[in-house]
Amino acid sequence: MENNNNWSKTILSVYKFLPRVTYAFDKLVKSRAYNSFATSVYNLGFNDIMNVANSIINLTQRKNNLINIKVISDKALKSIDKTSAKILIFKYFNNKKSAEIAQILNICNRTYFRKLNVALTHFTYALTKLGYNSYKLQQMLKCEKWIMSVYNTYSTCDDKSMENILDSVEFRNKFQKTLMCEFKKARVG
């Protein structure tokens, strides 16, 4: 269950980036297609029709996986109770601190953390009910190194220090660097 909860935390953490990344994949597909017409001795192998087609198929499949993650996240959030959904939205989508969320909900910090654990368990159960267990998510997202880096961070840190890590400039810079490397790699082949 902890492994699944780590996936739930990961999906909720990257959720807000999904529209921008899928849009970037669209731009990469267009760029790849347009640039395939410009051939020279240096990029002849790169612009080979099979290479271009495989590149576009790969980018499109990755985009579809990210869209599916967003859709199943929305479905899972709609299927859990409103209080649990609010807690997860405040924490992961709105980047509110624990104390802020507790104050908004008019509960003490200890109650907030208990409700957060319950909310994550409900979200994890909803994902599983939709057919997305830890194994399926691992297989589906293994090519998304930027998502896997978030998952690995959750897997190696406790919840208390995780809040500080995700808010740190160092993690954000590393996260952006990983994402940019992914895009450069996708653009190059």
mmCIF file of N, CA and C in Angstrom, residues 87 90 96-113:
data_model
loop_
_atom_site.group_PDB
_atom_site.id
_atom_site.type_symbol
_atom_site.label_atom_id
_atom_site.label_comp_id
_atom_site.label_asym_id
_atom_site.label_seq_id
_atom_site.Cartn_x
_atom_site.Cartn_y
_atom_site.Cartn_z
ATOM 1 N N ILE A 87 -8.528 18.436 0.690
ATOM 2 C CA ILE A 87 -7.199 18.359 1.308
ATOM 3 C C ILE A 87 -6.133 18.096 0.248
ATOM 4 N N PHE A 90 -5.766 21.238 -2.044
ATOM 5 C CA PHE A 90 -5.030 22.301 -1.352
ATOM 6 C C PHE A 90 -3.542 21.981 -1.286
ATOM 7 N N LYS A 96 -0.404 24.644 -0.800
ATOM 8 C CA LYS A 96 -0.609 25.216 0.533
ATOM 9 C C LYS A 96 0.163 24.392 1.555
ATOM 10 N N LYS A 97 0.685 25.058 2.559
ATOM 11 C CA LYS A 97 1.398 24.397 3.647
ATOM 12 C C LYS A 97 0.389 23.699 4.552
ATOM 13 N N SER A 98 0.878 22.747 5.313
ATOM 14 C CA SER A 98 0.026 21.963 6.212
ATOM 15 C C SER A 98 -0.732 22.855 7.193
ATOM 16 N N ALA A 99 -0.029 23.804 7.780
ATOM 17 C CA ALA A 99 -0.667 24.702 8.763
ATOM 18 C C ALA A 99 -1.774 25.527 8.113
ATOM 19 N N GLU A 100 -1.549 25.972 6.886
ATOM 20 C CA GLU A 100 -2.569 26.745 6.176
ATOM 21 C C GLU A 100 -3.827 25.914 5.929
ATOM 22 N N ILE A 101 -3.626 24.694 5.490
ATOM 23 C CA ILE A 101 -4.761 23.814 5.193
ATOM 24 C C ILE A 101 -5.543 23.519 6.460
ATOM 25 N N ALA A 102 -4.825 23.235 7.539
ATOM 26 C CA ALA A 102 -5.492 22.982 8.824
ATOM 27 C C ALA A 102 -6.312 24.199 9.245
ATOM 28 N N GLN A 103 -5.758 25.367 9.045
ATOM 29 C CA GLN A 103 -6.475 26.596 9.416
ATOM 30 C C GLN A 103 -7.704 26.801 8.529
ATOM 31 N N ILE A 104 -7.568 26.575 7.232
ATOM 32 C CA ILE A 104 -8.703 26.716 6.307
ATOM 33 C C ILE A 104 -9.830 25.766 6.678
ATOM 34 N N LEU A 105 -9.459 24.537 7.025
ATOM 35 C CA LEU A 105 -10.464 23.526 7.377
ATOM 36 C C LEU A 105 -10.906 23.606 8.835
ATOM 37 N N ASN A 106 -10.260 24.519 9.560
ATOM 38 C CA ASN A 106 -10.590 24.726 10.973
ATOM 39 C C ASN A 106 -10.406 23.454 11.807
ATOM 40 N N ILE A 107 -9.245 22.828 11.601
ATOM 41 C CA ILE A 107 -8.895 21.624 12.356
ATOM 42 C C ILE A 107 -7.472 21.794 12.881
ATOM 43 N N CYS A 108 -7.091 20.990 13.847
ATOM 44 C CA CYS A 108 -5.724 21.068 14.368
ATOM 45 C C CYS A 108 -4.770 20.329 13.419
ATOM 46 N N ASN A 109 -3.481 20.582 13.565
ATOM 47 C CA ASN A 109 -2.475 19.972 12.679
ATOM 48 C C ASN A 109 -2.494 18.452 12.734
ATOM 49 N N ARG A 110 -2.643 17.924 13.915
ATOM 50 C CA ARG A 110 -2.655 16.471 14.060
ATOM 51 C C ARG A 110 -3.833 15.861 13.295
ATOM 52 N N THR A 111 -4.999 16.491 13.411
ATOM 53 C CA THR A 111 -6.178 16.012 12.683
ATOM 54 C C THR A 111 -5.949 16.143 11.183
ATOM 55 N N TYR A 112 -5.301 17.236 10.778
ATOM 56 C CA TYR A 112 -5.011 17.430 9.360
ATOM 57 C C TYR A 112 -4.161 16.278 8.816
ATOM 58 N N PHE A 113 -3.094 15.916 9.526
ATOM 59 C CA PHE A 113 -2.225 14.847 9.032
ATOM 60 C C PHE A 113 -2.954 13.503 8.990
#
